[in-house]
Structures are given as C-alpha cells and as structure tokens.
Tab-separated table of C-alpha atoms in Angstrom:
chain	number	residue	atom	x	y	z
A	1	GLU	CA	23.301	-113.053	45.881
A	2	VAL	CA	23.838	-109.711	45.418
A	3	GLN	CA	22.289	-107.076	48.159
A	4	LEU	CA	22.836	-103.491	48.646
A	5	LEU	CA	21.807	-102.021	51.454
A	6	GLU	CA	21.212	-98.267	52.020
A	7	SER	CA	21.150	-96.615	55.756
A	8	GLY	CA	21.307	-93.217	56.676
A	9	GLY	CA	18.446	-91.376	55.230
A	10	GLY	CA	16.475	-89.221	57.418
A	11	LEU	CA	15.434	-85.564	58.316
A	12	VAL	CA	17.868	-82.683	57.590
A	13	GLN	CA	17.226	-79.189	57.834
A	14	PRO	CA	18.707	-77.036	54.873
A	15	GLY	CA	22.159	-76.531	55.734
A	16	GLY	CA	22.764	-79.154	57.411
A	17	SER	CA	24.908	-82.738	56.812
A	18	LEU	CA	23.781	-86.148	56.287
A	19	ARG	CA	25.879	-89.574	55.516
A	20	LEU	CA	24.481	-92.055	53.514
A	21	SER	CA	25.939	-95.586	53.380
A	22	CYS	CA	25.524	-98.285	50.920
A	23	GLU	CA	26.068	-102.127	52.348
A	24	ALA	CA	27.415	-104.383	49.615
A	25	SER	CA	27.782	-108.399	49.762
A	26	GLY	CA	27.327	-111.212	47.578
A	27	PHE	CA	30.133	-109.655	45.247
A	28	ALA	CA	34.175	-108.956	44.744
A	29	PHE	CA	33.066	-105.123	46.509
A	30	THR	CA	36.548	-103.826	45.496
A	31	THR	CA	36.455	-104.894	41.706
A	32	TYR	CA	33.263	-102.569	41.018
A	33	ALA	CA	33.020	-99.200	40.371
A	34	MET	CA	29.945	-98.170	42.238
A	35	THR	CA	27.625	-95.107	41.511
A	36	TRP	CA	24.950	-92.818	43.465
A	37	VAL	CA	21.292	-92.117	41.270
A	38	ARG	CA	18.787	-90.036	42.989
A	39	GLN	CA	14.945	-89.527	42.568
A	40	ALA	CA	13.247	-86.582	43.531
A	41	PRO	CA	9.461	-86.946	44.736
A	42	GLY	CA	7.595	-87.983	41.361
A	43	LYS	CA	10.280	-86.851	38.552
A	44	GLY	CA	12.838	-88.426	36.986
A	45	LEU	CA	16.366	-90.496	38.002
A	46	GLU	CA	19.624	-88.192	38.181
A	47	TRP	CA	23.280	-89.621	37.971
A	48	ILE	CA	24.934	-87.811	40.768
A	49	SER	CA	28.428	-89.724	41.601
A	50	THR	CA	30.592	-92.363	40.755
A	51	ILE	CA	33.520	-94.019	42.214
A	52	SER	CA	36.089	-96.349	41.090
A	53	GLY	CA	36.314	-99.980	42.803
A	54	PRO	CA	40.207	-98.915	44.115
A	55	GLY	CA	38.431	-95.762	45.189
A	56	GLY	CA	40.837	-93.519	43.137
A	57	SER	CA	39.145	-91.617	40.940
A	58	THR	CA	35.496	-89.812	41.675
A	59	TYR	CA	32.566	-88.387	39.171
A	60	TYR	CA	30.790	-85.755	40.206
A	61	ALA	CA	27.201	-84.178	38.844
A	62	ASP	CA	27.299	-80.109	38.989
A	63	SER	CA	24.321	-79.624	40.993
A	64	VAL	CA	25.889	-81.946	43.968
A	65	LYS	CA	29.855	-80.729	43.406
A	66	GLY	CA	31.465	-79.072	46.285
A	67	ARG	CA	28.927	-80.355	48.488
A	68	PHE	CA	28.544	-84.267	48.190
A	69	THR	CA	31.746	-86.462	48.994
A	70	ILE	CA	31.509	-90.640	47.401
A	71	SER	CA	33.752	-92.569	49.001
A	72	ARG	CA	34.118	-96.275	49.788
A	73	ASP	CA	35.495	-98.492	52.378
A	74	ASN	CA	37.001	-101.772	50.897
A	75	SER	CA	37.645	-103.191	53.968
A	76	LYS	CA	34.244	-103.343	55.073
A	77	ASP	CA	32.316	-103.544	51.352
A	78	THR	CA	30.643	-100.101	52.055
A	79	LEU	CA	29.995	-97.261	50.046
A	80	PHE	CA	29.363	-93.778	51.401
A	81	LEU	CA	27.588	-90.303	50.387
A	82	GLN	CA	28.811	-87.438	52.417
A	83	MET	CA	26.199	-85.105	51.890
A	84	SER	CA	26.588	-81.260	53.280
A	85	SER	CA	24.906	-78.159	52.519
A	86	LEU	CA	21.946	-79.436	51.917
A	87	ARG	CA	19.288	-77.800	50.032
A	88	ALA	CA	15.467	-78.249	49.905
A	89	GLU	CA	16.315	-79.599	46.153
A	90	ASP	CA	18.069	-82.225	47.675
A	91	THR	CA	15.196	-84.035	49.255
A	92	ALA	CA	15.160	-87.595	46.907
A	93	MET	CA	15.238	-91.283	47.559
A	94	TYR	CA	18.912	-91.560	47.055
A	95	TYR	CA	20.057	-95.254	44.906
A	96	CYS	CA	23.564	-96.684	45.160
A	97	ALA	CA	23.807	-99.563	42.490
A	98	ARG	CA	26.597	-101.400	41.307
A	99	VAL	CA	28.302	-100.326	38.158
A	100	SER	CA	29.178	-103.671	35.369
A	101	PRO	CA	32.939	-103.870	34.157
A	102	ALA	CA	31.523	-105.282	31.547
A	103	HIS	CA	29.571	-102.965	29.758
A	104	LEU	CA	29.266	-100.263	32.405
A	105	GLY	CA	25.940	-100.304	33.171
A	106	CYS	CA	24.379	-100.359	36.877
A	107	ASP	CA	23.191	-103.593	37.376
A	108	TYR	CA	21.958	-103.823	40.678
A	109	TRP	CA	20.751	-101.579	42.681
A	110	GLY	CA	19.713	-100.672	46.580
A	111	GLN	CA	16.453	-99.750	47.758
A	112	GLY	CA	17.205	-96.874	48.122
A	113	GLY	CA	17.451	-94.265	51.427
A	114	LEU	CA	15.196	-91.338	51.333
A	115	VAL	CA	16.803	-87.630	52.025
A	116	THR	CA	14.671	-85.133	53.462
A	117	VAL	CA	15.649	-81.179	53.809
A	118	SER	CA	13.521	-79.039	55.588
A	119	SER	CA	12.734	-77.029	58.373
B	1	ASP	CA	26.747	-82.523	28.791
B	2	ILE	CA	24.934	-84.776	26.165
B	3	GLN	CA	21.424	-84.396	26.407
B	4	MET	CA	19.317	-87.247	26.065
B	5	THR	CA	15.558	-87.336	24.909
B	6	GLN	CA	12.995	-89.433	25.198
B	7	SER	CA	9.808	-90.041	23.564
B	8	PRO	CA	6.579	-90.162	24.204
B	9	SER	CA	6.354	-89.172	28.108
B	10	THR	CA	3.321	-91.667	28.769
B	11	LEU	CA	2.073	-94.303	26.348
B	12	SER	CA	-1.190	-96.210	26.597
B	13	ALA	CA	-2.053	-99.612	24.992
B	14	SER	CA	-3.330	-103.011	25.016
B	15	VAL	CA	-1.900	-105.826	26.385
B	16	GLY	CA	-0.425	-107.785	23.477
B	17	ASP	CA	0.325	-104.765	20.832
B	18	ARG	CA	3.808	-103.584	20.047
B	19	VAL	CA	5.222	-100.465	22.038
B	20	THR	CA	8.640	-98.562	20.666
B	21	ILE	CA	10.147	-96.128	23.074
B	22	THR	CA	12.614	-93.737	21.302
B	23	CYS	CA	15.985	-91.813	22.693
B	24	GLY	CA	17.948	-89.539	21.270
B	25	ALA	CA	21.550	-88.063	21.827
B	26	SER	CA	22.744	-84.568	21.510
B	27	GLN	CA	25.683	-85.822	20.424
B	28	SER	CA	27.486	-89.654	19.773
B	29	ILE	CA	27.115	-91.686	22.505
B	30	ASN	CA	28.719	-94.374	20.437
B	31	MET	CA	26.247	-98.018	21.653
B	32	TRP	CA	26.677	-96.442	25.444
B	33	LEU	CA	22.922	-96.996	26.543
B	34	ALA	CA	21.065	-98.622	28.379
B	35	TRP	CA	17.280	-98.700	29.332
B	36	TYR	CA	16.075	-99.275	32.634
B	37	GLN	CA	12.465	-99.943	34.020
B	38	GLN	CA	11.037	-98.863	37.244
B	39	LYS	CA	8.000	-99.979	38.894
B	40	PRO	CA	6.099	-97.741	41.567
B	41	GLY	CA	7.923	-97.683	44.491
B	42	LYS	CA	11.223	-99.988	43.473
B	43	ALA	CA	14.592	-99.116	42.685
B	44	PRO	CA	15.239	-99.336	38.717
B	45	LYS	CA	15.969	-102.576	37.079
B	46	LEU	CA	18.504	-103.188	34.499
B	47	LEU	CA	17.071	-104.327	30.926
B	48	ILE	CA	19.338	-102.823	28.301
B	49	TYR	CA	22.987	-102.382	28.272
B	50	LYS	CA	25.130	-101.300	25.264
B	51	ALA	CA	22.131	-100.276	23.358
B	52	SER	CA	20.697	-103.537	22.223
B	53	LYS	CA	22.251	-106.275	24.617
B	54	LEU	CA	19.806	-107.652	27.173
B	55	GLU	CA	20.451	-108.143	30.554
B	56	SER	CA	20.851	-111.374	31.903
B	57	GLY	CA	16.821	-112.721	33.429
B	58	VAL	CA	15.510	-110.259	31.142
B	59	PRO	CA	12.299	-111.852	29.000
B	60	SER	CA	13.213	-111.613	25.249
B	61	ARG	CA	9.852	-109.831	24.858
B	62	PHE	CA	12.185	-106.736	25.642
B	63	SER	CA	14.686	-105.511	22.797
B	64	GLY	CA	16.804	-102.517	22.130
B	65	SER	CA	18.524	-101.315	18.677
B	66	ARG	CA	20.263	-98.209	17.656
B	67	SER	CA	19.865	-96.144	14.094
B	68	GLY	CA	22.543	-93.511	14.015
B	69	ALA	CA	21.750	-91.060	17.404
B	70	GLU	CA	18.655	-92.582	17.638
B	71	PHE	CA	17.675	-95.149	20.013
B	72	SER	CA	14.592	-97.500	20.627
B	73	PHE	CA	13.320	-99.627	23.563
B	74	THR	CA	10.620	-102.555	22.166
B	75	ILE	CA	8.353	-104.530	23.875
B	76	SER	CA	6.918	-107.257	21.154
B	77	SER	CA	3.837	-107.967	23.129
B	78	LEU	CA	3.070	-105.611	26.229
B	79	GLN	CA	1.619	-107.682	29.534
B	80	PRO	CA	0.625	-106.539	32.338
B	81	ASP	CA	4.015	-106.883	34.502
B	82	ASP	CA	5.258	-104.594	32.352
B	83	VAL	CA	3.428	-101.579	33.695
B	84	ALA	CA	6.007	-98.862	35.002
B	85	THR	CA	7.845	-95.897	33.817
B	86	TYR	CA	11.008	-96.726	31.389
B	87	TYR	CA	14.498	-94.923	31.244
B	88	CYS	CA	17.313	-94.518	29.027
B	89	GLN	CA	20.357	-93.548	29.934
B	90	GLN	CA	23.945	-92.718	28.115
B	91	TYR	CA	27.512	-93.758	30.011
B	92	HIS	CA	29.604	-92.838	27.045
B	93	GLU	CA	30.878	-89.700	29.087
B	94	TYR	CA	30.427	-87.794	32.498
B	95	PRO	CA	27.877	-86.521	33.907
B	96	TRP	CA	25.733	-89.457	33.121
B	97	THR	CA	22.525	-88.641	31.850
B	98	PHE	CA	19.093	-90.033	31.418
B	99	GLY	CA	15.998	-89.436	29.459
B	100	GLN	CA	12.844	-87.598	30.995
B	101	GLY	CA	11.446	-91.604	31.551
B	102	THR	CA	8.153	-92.965	29.345
B	103	LYS	CA	5.186	-93.895	31.766
B	104	VAL	CA	3.308	-97.092	30.210
B	105	GLU	CA	-0.065	-98.560	30.976
B	106	ILE	CA	-2.435	-100.524	29.975
B	107	LYS	CA	-5.630	-99.773	27.793
C-alpha cells in the first residue's frame, strides 16, 4: 500500500525556518518524481515544487523560489522541503504528492502538514 | 505562466442530476490536465488524468473531456458522497497551475 507521511510542521516566527519531511512507503521511491502542494486556510491549491526521481532536476513556483529548497534522500525514501525566510503568507497546509510517471498526475497524496507563520 | 480559469465557483444540484464544471487554459496544454476532488479536511484525490482518463478505482459517473482549450468535468448522476471541491490542474509546463476550484453542494 502506498503511503506518504508528512512531519515537521508547526508554528514559526516570520523570518524563521522550518523543514518538512515526507516519508514514503509501498512503492519504489527512487523511480517517482515528487511534488509539494500547499493550501492556505480557506483557499485553493497552489503547486510549489517538484523534484525528479534521482533528484537532479528541481522546479519551483516564483512565490517560493530562493526561499524554499526541495530535496530527497532516496536511501531513506524521504522527501524534504526546507523553508526559510518564512512569511505570514506561507501559512498553509503542505501536502506531498507522488507524480505518476505514466501520466504526470499526482496519484497519491500525504495527509498534509500544517505550517503557521506568526509572531 | 498558464492561467486556468475554472467555473462555476459553486454549484448546487439535486441527487441524480448531471453536473458539469469547465476549465479553460490561457494557452495550449494539449491533454495535460487533471481533475482532483477534495473533501473538507482531506487531501486531494486524483479522479481524471490526461483530460479524459479515469484513475483506477474512481466511479464511472465521473468523466472528463476536451474541446480545444476548454476542458469539462462531468458527474453523470450526482451522489451525496460527491459533495466536495473540485480542481483542475495543468501539468503541460512548469509552473503547474490549478483552477480556483468548484464547490459542489447538494440542493
């Protein structure tokens, strides 16, 4: 069974840093690109970053470029999102998702990790 | 960036009704469009990929189609369990972008 389990969310002050983790199980992690999508309270979905299976290619939304870094440890089947210079507008539920290599849709999602940026 | 314009923003219909949501792309995305269902407090769920392909395990009352740069998502017979917000998403090019969402309610 495919499972994605996020951790590392919490309350952080503006300007602070936080690292989200997404532990994967039930599939060959190395062969799948992975994505982070966020959702601000009461708002829609926003794609923020994708990383290729081997980790050599990364893509970012302009809203987080230069502040967030996506990475992965394929030896531990874990995806990361390092967030720095956090702003109030980064407050959101952050979801990790698996990208299907067959059609590129996000076919499995984690339960989400809440990040709150507030003083 | 490719803009995805989704309508309507809310939709109220009776059980058994046929409901349709549309999504327009600001430029060509070929067939690289997905539809997701999100229930309150839950993660999104993939329903349709490549504009019209039904994800495994998804009921056949859900369908997707394309006409040029306009995409449609249809529930052929609305069920109480379909109450949710639905999003389109293009993955033709980065940055991937979502539509604004359509909240579907039972009348």
